[in-house]
Coordinates of C-alpha atoms in Angstrom, one line a residue:
X282 CA 63.1 -14.4 17.4
X283 CA 62.3 -17.8 18.8
X284 CA 59.7 -18.1 21.7
X285 CA 61.1 -18.3 25.2
X286 CA 61.7 -22.0 25.8
X287 CA 60.0 -23.6 28.9
X288 CA 62.2 -23.2 31.9
X289 CA 63.3 -26.3 33.9
X290 CA 61.4 -26.9 37.1
X291 CA 62.5 -24.2 39.5
X292 CA 64.0 -25.1 42.9
X293 CA 61.8 -24.2 45.9
X294 CA 62.2 -20.6 47.0
X295 CA 63.3 -20.4 50.6
X296 CA 65.3 -17.2 51.1
X297 CA 64.2 -13.9 49.5
X298 CA 65.9 -10.5 49.4
X299 CA 63.3 -7.7 49.8
X300 CA 64.4 -4.4 48.3
X301 CA 63.3 -1.9 51.1
X302 CA 63.3 1.7 50.1
X303 CA 61.8 2.9 53.4
X304 CA 58.3 3.4 52.0
X305 CA 55.1 1.5 52.8
X306 CA 55.1 -0.6 49.6
X307 CA 58.4 -2.2 50.1
X308 CA 57.8 -2.6 53.8
X309 CA 54.6 -4.5 53.2
X310 CA 56.3 -6.6 50.6
X311 CA 58.8 -7.8 53.2
X312 CA 56.1 -8.4 55.7
X313 CA 53.9 -10.5 53.3
X314 CA 56.9 -12.6 52.4
X315 CA 57.7 -13.3 56.0
X316 CA 54.1 -14.1 56.7
X317 CA 54.2 -16.7 53.9
X318 CA 57.1 -18.4 55.6
X319 CA 60.1 -17.3 53.6
X320 CA 63.4 -16.3 55.2
X321 CA 63.5 -12.6 54.3
X322 CA 66.6 -10.4 54.1
X323 CA 65.9 -6.6 53.8
X324 CA 68.3 -4.6 51.6
X325 CA 68.2 -0.9 51.3
X326 CA 70.2 1.0 48.7
X327 CA 71.8 4.3 49.6
X328 CA 71.6 6.0 46.2
X329 CA 71.9 9.7 46.9
X330 CA 72.9 11.1 50.3
X331 CA 72.1 14.7 49.2
X332 CA 68.4 13.9 49.5
X333 CA 68.6 13.0 53.2
X334 CA 65.6 15.1 54.4
X335 CA 63.7 16.1 51.2
X336 CA 60.0 15.2 51.2
X337 CA 59.1 12.9 48.4
X338 CA 62.5 11.5 47.8
X339 CA 63.6 7.9 48.4
X340 CA 66.6 5.7 49.2
X341 CA 68.4 8.2 51.4
X342 CA 68.5 9.6 54.9
X343 CA 65.3 9.1 56.8
X344 CA 64.1 6.5 54.3
X345 CA 67.0 4.2 55.3
X346 CA 66.2 4.8 58.9
X347 CA 62.5 3.9 58.3
X348 CA 63.5 0.7 56.4
X349 CA 65.7 -0.4 59.3
X350 CA 62.9 0.2 61.8
X351 CA 60.5 -1.9 59.8
X352 CA 63.1 -4.6 59.5
X353 CA 63.6 -4.5 63.3
X354 CA 59.8 -4.7 63.8
X355 CA 59.6 -7.8 61.6
X356 CA 62.8 -9.3 63.1
X357 CA 64.6 -9.8 59.8
X358 CA 68.2 -9.1 58.8
X359 CA 68.7 -5.7 57.1
X360 CA 71.6 -4.4 55.1
X361 CA 72.4 -1.0 53.6
X362 CA 74.4 -1.0 50.4
X363 CA 76.2 2.1 49.3
X364 CA 75.3 2.4 45.6
X365 CA 75.9 6.1 45.2
X366 CA 78.7 5.7 42.6
X367 CA 76.8 3.2 40.5
X368 CA 73.6 5.3 40.7
X369 CA 75.5 8.4 39.6
X370 CA 77.1 6.7 36.7
X371 CA 74.1 4.6 35.5
X372 CA 71.2 7.0 36.2
X373 CA 72.2 10.6 36.9
X374 CA 74.8 10.8 34.1
X375 CA 72.4 9.2 31.7
X376 CA 69.7 11.7 32.7
X377 CA 72.0 14.6 32.1
X378 CA 73.3 13.3 28.8
X379 CA 69.7 12.7 27.6
X380 CA 68.6 16.3 28.2
X381 CA 71.8 17.6 26.6
X382 CA 70.8 15.6 23.5
X383 CA 67.4 17.2 23.5
X384 CA 65.6 14.2 24.8
X385 CA 63.1 13.7 27.7
X386 CA 64.7 10.9 29.8
X387 CA 63.0 8.7 32.4
X388 CA 65.5 8.0 35.2
X389 CA 63.2 5.7 37.1
X390 CA 63.3 3.1 34.3
X391 CA 67.1 3.3 34.2
X392 CA 67.3 2.9 37.9
X393 CA 65.1 -0.3 37.7
X394 CA 67.0 -1.6 34.7
X395 CA 70.6 -0.9 35.8
X396 CA 70.7 -0.6 39.5
X397 CA 67.8 -2.5 41.1
X398 CA 67.5 -5.3 38.7
X399 CA 71.2 -5.3 37.7
X400 CA 73.5 -4.5 40.6
X401 CA 71.0 -5.3 43.4
X402 CA 70.1 -8.7 41.8
X403 CA 73.8 -9.6 41.9
X404 CA 74.0 -8.7 45.6
X405 CA 70.9 -10.8 46.3
X406 CA 72.5 -13.8 44.7
X407 CA 75.7 -13.2 46.7
X408 CA 73.5 -13.3 49.8
X409 CA 72.3 -16.8 48.8
X410 CA 68.8 -15.6 48.0
X411 CA 66.5 -17.7 45.7
X412 CA 64.6 -14.6 44.6
X413 CA 64.5 -10.8 44.7
X414 CA 61.2 -9.1 45.6
X415 CA 60.2 -5.5 45.2
X416 CA 57.2 -3.4 46.0
X417 CA 56.2 -2.6 42.4
X418 CA 52.5 -2.9 41.4
X419 CA 53.0 -5.5 38.7
X420 CA 52.3 -9.2 38.4
X421 CA 54.7 -12.0 37.5
X422 CA 52.7 -14.9 36.1
X423 CA 54.1 -18.3 35.2
X424 CA 53.3 -18.9 31.5
X425 CA 53.8 -21.8 29.1
X426 CA 57.1 -20.3 27.9
X427 CA 58.4 -18.9 31.2
X428 CA 57.6 -16.1 33.6
X429 CA 55.4 -13.3 32.1
X430 CA 55.1 -9.7 33.2
X431 CA 51.6 -8.4 33.6
X432 CA 50.0 -5.1 34.7
X433 CA 49.0 -4.7 38.4
X434 CA 45.4 -5.4 39.4
X435 CA 45.1 -1.8 40.6
X436 CA 45.2 0.1 37.3
X437 CA 45.7 3.4 39.1
X438 CA 49.0 2.1 40.6
X439 CA 50.2 -0.1 37.7
X440 CA 54.0 0.4 37.2
X441 CA 54.6 -2.0 34.3
X442 CA 55.5 0.9 32.0
X443 CA 58.6 1.5 34.1
X444 CA 59.7 -2.2 34.0
X445 CA 59.6 -2.8 30.3
X446 CA 63.4 -3.1 30.2
X447 CA 63.4 -6.1 32.6
X448 CA 65.0 -9.1 30.9
X449 CA 63.5 -12.6 30.9
X450 CA 66.3 -13.8 33.0
X451 CA 65.7 -11.1 35.6
X452 CA 62.0 -11.8 35.5
X453 CA 62.6 -15.5 36.4
X454 CA 64.3 -14.3 39.6
X455 CA 61.9 -11.5 40.5
X456 CA 58.8 -11.5 42.7
X457 CA 56.1 -8.8 43.1
X458 CA 53.9 -9.5 46.1
X459 CA 51.8 -6.3 45.7
X460 CA 50.7 -6.9 42.1
X461 CA 47.3 -8.3 43.1
X462 CA 46.6 -5.6 45.7
X463 CA 45.4 -2.0 45.8
X464 CA 47.2 0.8 47.5
X465 CA 44.5 1.3 50.2
X466 CA 44.8 -2.4 51.0
X467 CA 48.6 -2.2 51.3
X468 CA 48.2 0.7 53.7
X469 CA 45.6 -1.3 55.7
X470 CA 48.0 -4.2 56.0
X471 CA 50.8 -1.8 57.1
X472 CA 48.5 -0.4 59.8
X473 CA 47.4 -3.8 61.0
X474 CA 51.1 -4.8 61.4
X475 CA 51.9 -1.5 63.2
X476 CA 54.6 -0.5 60.7
X477 CA 55.9 3.0 61.3
X478 CA 55.5 4.1 57.7
X479 CA 51.9 3.0 57.2
X480 CA 50.8 6.6 56.5
X481 CA 54.0 7.7 54.9
X482 CA 53.4 9.7 51.7
X483 CA 54.6 8.1 48.4
X484 CA 57.8 9.3 46.8
X485 CA 56.8 11.3 43.7
X486 CA 59.7 13.3 42.4
X487 CA 63.0 12.5 40.8
X488 CA 65.0 11.6 43.9
X489 CA 68.2 13.5 42.9
X490 CA 66.4 16.7 41.8
X491 CA 65.8 19.2 44.5
X492 CA 64.1 21.9 42.4
X493 CA 64.6 22.7 38.8
X494 CA 66.0 19.7 36.9
X495 CA 67.9 22.1 34.6
X496 CA 70.1 23.1 37.5
X497 CA 71.3 19.5 37.8
X498 CA 72.0 19.3 34.1
X499 CA 73.9 22.7 34.0
X500 CA 76.0 21.7 37.0
X501 CA 77.1 18.4 35.6
X502 CA 77.2 19.5 31.9
X503 CA 77.7 23.3 31.7
X504 CA 77.7 23.4 27.9
X505 CA 74.2 22.0 27.8
X506 CA 72.9 25.5 28.6
X507 CA 74.1 26.9 25.3
X508 CA 71.7 29.5 23.9
X509 CA 70.2 29.3 20.4
X510 CA 67.3 30.1 18.2
X511 CA 63.6 29.3 18.3
X512 CA 62.4 28.7 14.8
X513 CA 59.2 27.7 13.0
X514 CA 58.8 24.7 10.7
X515 CA 60.1 26.8 7.7
X516 CA 63.2 27.7 9.6
X517 CA 62.3 31.3 10.3
X518 CA 63.8 32.6 13.6
X519 CA 61.1 33.6 16.0
X520 CA 63.1 34.2 19.1
X521 CA 66.1 33.1 21.3
X522 CA 66.3 30.6 24.1
X523 CA 68.8 29.9 27.0
X524 CA 69.4 26.2 26.2
X525 CA 67.6 23.2 24.7
X526 CA 67.5 21.6 28.2
X527 CA 64.7 24.0 29.1
X528 CA 62.3 22.4 26.6
X529 CA 60.5 19.1 26.0
X530 CA 58.3 18.0 23.0
X531 CA 54.8 19.3 23.4
X532 CA 55.7 22.2 25.7
X533 CA 53.7 25.4 25.3
X534 CA 54.6 27.6 28.3
X535 CA 57.9 29.3 28.8
X536 CA 58.7 29.8 25.1
X537 CA 59.0 33.6 25.5
X538 CA 57.0 34.1 22.3
X539 CA 53.9 36.4 22.0
X540 CA 51.8 38.0 19.3
X541 CA 51.1 34.8 17.4
X542 CA 47.7 34.1 15.8
X543 CA 47.6 30.6 17.5
X544 CA 49.5 29.0 20.4
X545 CA 52.8 27.5 19.6
X546 CA 54.2 24.2 20.9
X547 CA 57.6 22.6 20.8
X548 CA 57.7 20.2 17.9
X549 CA 61.4 19.2 17.8
X550 CA 64.7 19.9 19.5
X551 CA 68.0 19.9 17.6
X552 CA 70.6 19.9 20.3
X553 CA 73.6 20.0 17.9
X554 CA 72.3 23.2 16.4
X555 CA 70.9 24.5 19.7
X556 CA 67.6 25.0 17.9
X557 CA 64.1 24.6 19.1
X558 CA 61.4 24.1 16.5
X559 CA 57.9 25.3 17.3
X560 CA 54.5 25.1 15.5
X561 CA 50.8 24.6 15.9
X562 CA 49.3 21.9 18.1
X563 CA 48.1 19.7 15.3
X564 CA 51.7 19.4 14.1
X565 CA 52.4 17.4 17.3
X566 CA 50.3 14.5 16.1
X567 CA 52.2 11.4 15.0
X568 CA 51.3 7.8 14.0
X569 CA 54.8 6.3 13.3
X570 CA 57.5 5.9 15.9
X571 CA 61.0 4.4 15.6
X572 CA 62.4 2.6 18.7
X573 CA 65.9 1.7 19.7
X574 CA 67.1 -0.7 22.4
X575 CA 64.0 -2.8 22.3
X576 CA 63.5 -5.4 25.0
X577 CA 61.2 -8.4 24.3
X578 CA 59.5 -10.2 27.1
X579 CA 57.3 -12.3 24.7
X580 CA 57.2 -13.4 21.1
X581 CA 57.4 -10.3 18.9
X582 CA 54.7 -11.8 16.7
X583 CA 52.2 -11.0 19.4
X584 CA 53.0 -7.3 19.0
X585 CA 51.8 -7.3 15.4
X586 CA 48.4 -6.3 16.8
X587 CA 48.7 -4.9 20.3
X588 CA 48.2 -1.7 22.3
X589 CA 51.1 0.7 23.1
X590 CA 51.8 3.4 25.7
X591 CA 54.1 6.3 24.8
X592 CA 53.9 7.9 28.3
X593 CA 53.4 6.4 31.7
X594 CA 50.1 8.3 32.3
X595 CA 48.7 8.0 28.8
X596 CA 46.0 5.5 27.9
X597 CA 47.3 2.8 25.5
X598 CA 46.3 3.0 21.9
X599 CA 46.0 0.3 19.3
X600 CA 49.2 -0.3 17.4
X601 CA 51.1 -2.5 15.0
X602 CA 54.7 -3.3 15.9
X603 CA 57.3 -4.6 13.5
X604 CA 60.9 -5.7 14.3
X605 CA 63.7 -3.9 12.5
X606 CA 67.4 -4.5 12.4
X607 CA 68.0 -1.7 14.9
X608 CA 64.9 -1.8 17.0
X609 CA 61.2 -1.6 16.0
X610 CA 58.7 0.5 14.0
X611 CA 55.4 1.3 15.7
X612 CA 52.4 2.3 13.7
X613 CA 49.7 3.8 15.9
X614 CA 46.2 3.4 14.7
X615 CA 45.2 6.7 16.3
X616 CA 47.6 9.7 16.4
X617 CA 49.3 10.6 19.6
X618 CA 50.4 14.0 20.7
X619 CA 53.9 15.1 21.7
X620 CA 55.7 11.8 21.3
X621 CA 59.2 12.6 22.7
X622 CA 62.6 11.0 22.1
X623 CA 64.0 9.6 25.3
X624 CA 60.6 8.4 26.5
X625 CA 59.6 4.8 26.3
X626 CA 57.0 3.0 24.2
X627 CA 55.7 -0.2 25.8
X628 CA 53.6 -2.9 24.1
X629 CA 50.7 -4.8 25.7
X630 CA 48.4 -7.7 24.9
X631 CA 45.5 -7.6 27.3
X632 CA 47.4 -7.4 30.6
X633 CA 50.7 -8.9 29.5
X634 CA 53.7 -6.7 28.8
X635 CA 55.2 -7.9 25.5
X636 CA 58.2 -5.6 25.5
X637 CA 59.1 -2.0 24.7
X638 CA 61.9 0.3 23.6
X639 CA 63.2 3.8 23.8
X640 CA 61.7 6.4 21.4
X641 CA 64.4 7.5 19.0
X642 CA 62.2 9.6 16.6
X643 CA 58.7 10.0 15.4

């Protein structure tokens, strides 16, 4: 793959659409941009009306009201876009299908990829904006070959793992004003500006799941709850289960098995056979991962020696990445535990995000 060619001199950015979820991060994003002299237009997406009053959700009900109050405080235009149908098709249906296949999906990445940086970006262009800004804790740095994606300065808040699917074209258009700030500093700015959500708790849960995620899967795909066998690595039946959607790779609790000499963990899930394979903890270790749908934000040659993250909260480990016809092969220099299909593997060189892909198998 050829390196990203230098972009032509960009025209000055004057009008920016700020994605405002109703939380403190996106509100401070809009405020900082306005302080810098840009014409800011706030846009809030209504993604899921069923979450109108649930604590920890986002983009619905009270959050939309909070975003509007902040926009009024700042004196900027504010629009609410109904994206419920797009969100259901692009994110919720994908989430359900992933669990039905025995995977462990990450809906936040799909939301960024397909809704916020796909559909919303188009709306921002329709509004005549020169850029789209979000409250993600990542940095966009101008490099010799175009815009680069880097981790946020606040390592505890870094969200680069969730943005690996951002394309180079999208990155050229995006801005991330909070990438060089810490969360306490953002709240301090919000308090100084008198924003109503300065102390608002962060959204933490999957916005469209009110309790047990399996209830969402069963409601939208009833056959995903098909019962089956729990087997060991030799194929011996150890017990029964109520559906593969109840399990993820590395899971120990909730297997309904007892009397074993050592604890058992979920090693693999075969959705077609409705079978859950269990075994000892050491069997969870893996060094080789095959990825599909790989997105490159830098020259793949840089990933020959890099570090890789297989979960958002895991520390990165040294890795070698090689491009394949259908994705990439990752060799981890230290074994990782519980690498799960449906999760993402993201490559880094120092603070730069080189790219990443979806884990197909390990």
